[in-house]
Each structure stands twice: as structure tokens, then as C-alpha cells.
């Protein structure tokens, strides 16, 4: 009987999906993480002499295109889930802790990585800028363990909130600098092209992405809550949506699948519509999800929709983690040098912590809370997407070095943050460092039935 390697991939993927749920819960109590385990398994399987396909974007343009499309979808799903999960009402003051992470931590990271890439690795300016843009954003996909939980939990957790929103917004805000790198290919001086980049790729695309996300999110929420797209919910009792522990009940989760299809369709529409008007689709997805979450905030629809999106993300994530392990086994790290490895480790231990801490200086978190936000800048699949996108849209020099440094940075983040994030978070929570000083531990919730006293925007009131 002839052995077909692709059949083994079906077996691996199937076993990975079956084991994922139980393993994720079990590993959360250990010094391990699901991404670390599955990347290791992927590396081991693809290293065996079984004739499995090699996954190496430096050797195959098809692999680069495939990586771009697959990681594009999983980032969309992850951003959608993150946006729907955010219970905190949107206002400038309620979200004030986020803006410094975007305007301080991210530019500091881009500049530092680009300068080190140019000076330490000898990269061309365009390639150095691309490396900075690729490694700057924190990842919404692999940062699941440090993000906010499902919608409706109503417990205040300023560290998880900061990390969730930062990952949701900076994955879109990394794109202007990816376009800057693409525009800089072949350029020898600053000129009119930089003004064009600033006007189109920085200003217009950000504004268009936010506006399209808001519009589609509002339209989707109107369709759901005004046009009775969630009519099946009316047939359920008020107490059927959660069990005695406050989690979605089996009745609530079985009533229909239409809620997930509507939400996924709306967010894919937001992405596509934003891209059609030359806006940033990732930004539109996150803004659209947050906007929809603000409408009819007491509805159980949000909890069930989040569950649907979360399942889609987990399915794709299992395959992507195995594939990343396959990339490591296929030689993507062959071009890694000691300076490249040192740059990746400096990103994790020096650049991001310094940039994050500077951004958090004026927030009201205790010092250990600020240090936790600064350290937990997880890198992941968003970086793979941006590098694949850059490769597929311009001719960069030193691509093998770019992929080697990026892959090593992601691997190092999976190992370091995967081992340290859970115990670090437990330690900070045990000391109360996850809540801003003077704030009540509950939120002005968007969840059904919240009637506890809260303090938001400096006032005490009833949720």
C-alpha cells in the first residue's frame, strides 16, 4: 500500500483539534502553552523523513502567497473575537490607557528594530523599515491567554484590557510602515514620495478603516437587533443564557448557528469594504466588532457570537501552529545569525519592555502592573502576515535574513511568553496589580443583569 504524506496531515490536524480544548485548559495550569506544544509537534513531524511538503517562503513564492492569505484570515477572526469580547464602554477616558501604547510603545519599537536591523544586521533601509513594521505589532492570535475573556464577565482587568485593545489596534497601525518600506524600495533620498505615503498610507487609510469599520458595525448591529435576525432568542427564557457559574448554557449555545454567520459575514464585509476604499481592513474589523458590541449590550447575542468566532479561530490556529513548526523544520532559520538572534531577544527583553513602560508611566496601574503590560508584548502570526505581504508586493533584499529573524522572534516569544505569562499574570492578580488604583474591581458592564456598584470615569454608580 502506497503511503500518501498528505493523509498524515489529516490525522495530525484531526488529533490536534480533538486535543486542543482539553490541553488548553490543562496547560494553562502548567509552565507551558498550546502554541508552544503544537509548534514543537509540527517541527517534529515535518522533520521526519516522510516526504511531507516543505513550507519555506524564502524558497517558494507559492508558500509566501499561501502564508499571506492564511494568516490574513486568522488575524481577521482573532480581531473579531477580541473586539466582541470587550465589555468596557467606549469613551476617550475609559480607553485612555490604550493611546500611549499606540503612540509611544509602537513607534519606539519600529524605530529601534529598524535602526538595529540597518546598523547591526547590515540590512538595506527598505528591508530594515519592513523588519521594524513586521516586529512592532503585538499579536491578537497568540496572545489569547493574556486577553479579556468572553463578553459579559464584567470584572475589571486593566492589564488584559490594555493588551487586548493594543493588539486589536496596532495590527492595523503597523500597515502604514509596511507600505513605507514598500515605497522605499529602490529610493535613495527622501522626496515627494514620502508626502504621498503620509497622506495616503498613513492618514487616509487609517481614517477610512476606522470609518468603514464603524459604519459596517453599526449597520450589522441594526440588522441583528432591529430586523430580528436574532429572533430565535426571544423564544428562550431570560435565565437560559448562562448556567449557575455564569457561563453560556448548553441551551443558549444550541439554539441556532445564524448568529455566528451574521457576525462573521459582517466582519468580513467590514474588511473587504475597507480594503475597497483603500482603508486598513484589520482596523475596520476590530472597530466594527467593538462598535457592534456596544449596541444592545445586554443581549446574549454577543456571548454566543463570540463563542462561534472563537471556535473558527481555534480551528485555523491549530493548522497554523503546525505549519509554523513545519516552517522551522523546512529551513526558514538557516539564515539566522548571532546578531539576528540577539536583535530578536533584544525586542522581547529590552525594546518592548522599555517602550511599553514609557507608555504606561502616567497610567494608574501599580508598578508591577505596568511592568507586566510592558513585558507581555507577544509576537505571532500578524508578523508572518506583514512579512509575507511585503514579500509579495515588492522586491526586498535580504529576505532570507528577514524571515529568519522574524521566525526566531516569534519562536522566542512563544517559548518565553508561553512559559512566563500565566504565572506572571497570577502573581500580579494576587497582589491586586491588575486594576487601576482607586477603581472598583467591576465595570460599568455591558453584560445582562449587572447591578453592582462600579467606578468608571471617576464616579461611583450602579451598573
PDB file of N, CA and C in Angstrom, residues 7 26 36 45-46 63 103 108 110 122 131 143 173 187 211 223 239-240 249-250 259 264 318 330 340 348 396 409 434:
ATOM      1  N   UNK A   7      -2.159  12.385   3.864  1.00  0.00           N
ATOM      2  CA  UNK A   7      -3.107  11.720   4.762  1.00  0.00           C
ATOM      3  C   UNK A   7      -2.639  11.866   6.209  1.00  0.00           C
ATOM      4  N   UNK A  26      -5.602  22.388  30.512  1.00  0.00           N
ATOM      5  CA  UNK A  26      -4.609  21.731  31.351  1.00  0.00           C
ATOM      6  C   UNK A  26      -3.286  22.496  31.337  1.00  0.00           C
ATOM      7  N   UNK A  36       3.167  26.631  22.126  1.00  0.00           N
ATOM      8  CA  UNK A  36       4.494  26.040  22.303  1.00  0.00           C
ATOM      9  C   UNK A  36       4.455  24.545  22.007  1.00  0.00           C
ATOM     10  N   UNK A  45       7.186  16.497  13.481  1.00  0.00           N
ATOM     11  CA  UNK A  45       6.575  15.716  12.397  1.00  0.00           C
ATOM     12  C   UNK A  45       7.179  16.081  11.051  1.00  0.00           C
ATOM     13  N   UNK A  46       7.342  17.377  10.786  1.00  0.00           N
ATOM     14  CA  UNK A  46       7.885  17.796   9.492  1.00  0.00           C
ATOM     15  C   UNK A  46       9.389  17.504   9.375  1.00  0.00           C
ATOM     16  N   UNK A  63       4.506  29.488  -1.340  1.00  0.00           N
ATOM     17  CA  UNK A  63       4.418  29.421   0.120  1.00  0.00           C
ATOM     18  C   UNK A  63       4.184  30.806   0.723  1.00  0.00           C
ATOM     19  N   UNK A 103       0.917  55.301  20.525  1.00  0.00           N
ATOM     20  CA  UNK A 103       1.693  56.455  20.038  1.00  0.00           C
ATOM     21  C   UNK A 103       3.103  56.522  20.628  1.00  0.00           C
ATOM     22  N   UNK A 108       8.393  53.549  19.119  1.00  0.00           N
ATOM     23  CA  UNK A 108       9.702  53.243  19.706  1.00  0.00           C
ATOM     24  C   UNK A 108      10.201  51.894  19.205  1.00  0.00           C
ATOM     25  N   UNK A 110       9.280  50.248  16.403  1.00  0.00           N
ATOM     26  CA  UNK A 110       9.576  50.293  14.962  1.00  0.00           C
ATOM     27  C   UNK A 110      10.941  50.919  14.712  1.00  0.00           C
ATOM     28  N   UNK A 122      23.116  45.005   8.859  1.00  0.00           N
ATOM     29  CA  UNK A 122      23.520  45.452   7.532  1.00  0.00           C
ATOM     30  C   UNK A 122      22.413  45.399   6.501  1.00  0.00           C
ATOM     31  N   UNK A 131      11.366  45.250   8.556  1.00  0.00           N
ATOM     32  CA  UNK A 131      11.557  44.449   9.760  1.00  0.00           C
ATOM     33  C   UNK A 131      10.968  45.149  10.976  1.00  0.00           C
ATOM     34  N   UNK A 143      -1.860  35.839  21.616  1.00  0.00           N
ATOM     35  CA  UNK A 143      -1.994  36.486  22.934  1.00  0.00           C
ATOM     36  C   UNK A 143      -3.322  36.138  23.602  1.00  0.00           C
ATOM     37  N   UNK A 173      -2.354  49.428  12.638  1.00  0.00           N
ATOM     38  CA  UNK A 173      -1.462  50.584  12.570  1.00  0.00           C
ATOM     39  C   UNK A 173      -0.036  50.218  12.161  1.00  0.00           C
ATOM     40  N   UNK A 187      14.399  53.573  -3.544  1.00  0.00           N
ATOM     41  CA  UNK A 187      14.550  55.006  -3.331  1.00  0.00           C
ATOM     42  C   UNK A 187      15.890  55.300  -2.661  1.00  0.00           C
ATOM     43  N   UNK A 211     -13.544  54.529   9.824  1.00  0.00           N
ATOM     44  CA  UNK A 211     -14.892  54.949   9.407  1.00  0.00           C
ATOM     45  C   UNK A 211     -15.683  53.778   8.843  1.00  0.00           C
ATOM     46  N   UNK A 223     -29.046  45.493  11.727  1.00  0.00           N
ATOM     47  CA  UNK A 223     -29.656  44.338  11.070  1.00  0.00           C
ATOM     48  C   UNK A 223     -30.026  43.264  12.086  1.00  0.00           C
ATOM     49  N   UNK A 239     -33.315  33.483  31.817  1.00  0.00           N
ATOM     50  CA  UNK A 239     -32.239  32.862  32.579  1.00  0.00           C
ATOM     51  C   UNK A 239     -31.566  31.720  31.831  1.00  0.00           C
ATOM     52  N   UNK A 240     -31.892  31.544  30.535  1.00  0.00           N
ATOM     53  CA  UNK A 240     -31.363  30.414  29.792  1.00  0.00           C
ATOM     54  C   UNK A 240     -30.002  30.672  29.198  1.00  0.00           C
ATOM     55  N   UNK A 249     -24.940  28.672  28.749  1.00  0.00           N
ATOM     56  CA  UNK A 249     -25.554  27.372  28.957  1.00  0.00           C
ATOM     57  C   UNK A 249     -25.641  26.616  27.649  1.00  0.00           C
ATOM     58  N   UNK A 250     -25.842  25.309  27.750  1.00  0.00           N
ATOM     59  CA  UNK A 250     -25.953  24.493  26.540  1.00  0.00           C
ATOM     60  C   UNK A 250     -27.180  24.883  25.731  1.00  0.00           C
ATOM     61  N   UNK A 259     -26.429  33.299  14.322  1.00  0.00           N
ATOM     62  CA  UNK A 259     -25.762  34.444  14.929  1.00  0.00           C
ATOM     63  C   UNK A 259     -24.295  34.509  14.525  1.00  0.00           C
ATOM     64  N   UNK A 264     -19.782  36.843  11.489  1.00  0.00           N
ATOM     65  CA  UNK A 264     -18.624  36.599  10.625  1.00  0.00           C
ATOM     66  C   UNK A 264     -18.803  37.305   9.287  1.00  0.00           C
ATOM     67  N   UNK A 318      -4.903  25.890  15.060  1.00  0.00           N
ATOM     68  CA  UNK A 318      -4.249  24.591  15.157  1.00  0.00           C
ATOM     69  C   UNK A 318      -3.435  24.313  13.899  1.00  0.00           C
ATOM     70  N   UNK A 330      11.715  23.349   7.908  1.00  0.00           N
ATOM     71  CA  UNK A 330      11.983  23.429   6.465  1.00  0.00           C
ATOM     72  C   UNK A 330      13.103  24.390   6.110  1.00  0.00           C
ATOM     73  N   UNK A 340      21.285  38.544  14.401  1.00  0.00           N
ATOM     74  CA  UNK A 340      19.845  38.470  14.180  1.00  0.00           C
ATOM     75  C   UNK A 340      19.123  37.904  15.387  1.00  0.00           C
ATOM     76  N   UNK A 348      12.322  41.353  22.755  1.00  0.00           N
ATOM     77  CA  UNK A 348      11.485  40.782  23.812  1.00  0.00           C
ATOM     78  C   UNK A 348      11.889  41.297  25.194  1.00  0.00           C
ATOM     79  N   UNK A 396      12.337  42.914  -2.000  1.00  0.00           N
ATOM     80  CA  UNK A 396      13.222  43.302  -0.907  1.00  0.00           C
ATOM     81  C   UNK A 396      14.503  42.476  -0.955  1.00  0.00           C
ATOM     82  N   UNK A 409      12.073  35.430  16.328  1.00  0.00           N
ATOM     83  CA  UNK A 409      11.401  36.299  17.292  1.00  0.00           C
ATOM     84  C   UNK A 409      10.061  35.702  17.723  1.00  0.00           C
ATOM     85  N   UNK A 434      -3.602  44.350  38.833  1.00  0.00           N
ATOM     86  CA  UNK A 434      -4.252  44.339  37.523  1.00  0.00           C
ATOM     87  C   UNK A 434      -5.359  45.376  37.406  1.00  0.00           C
TER      88      UNK A 434
END
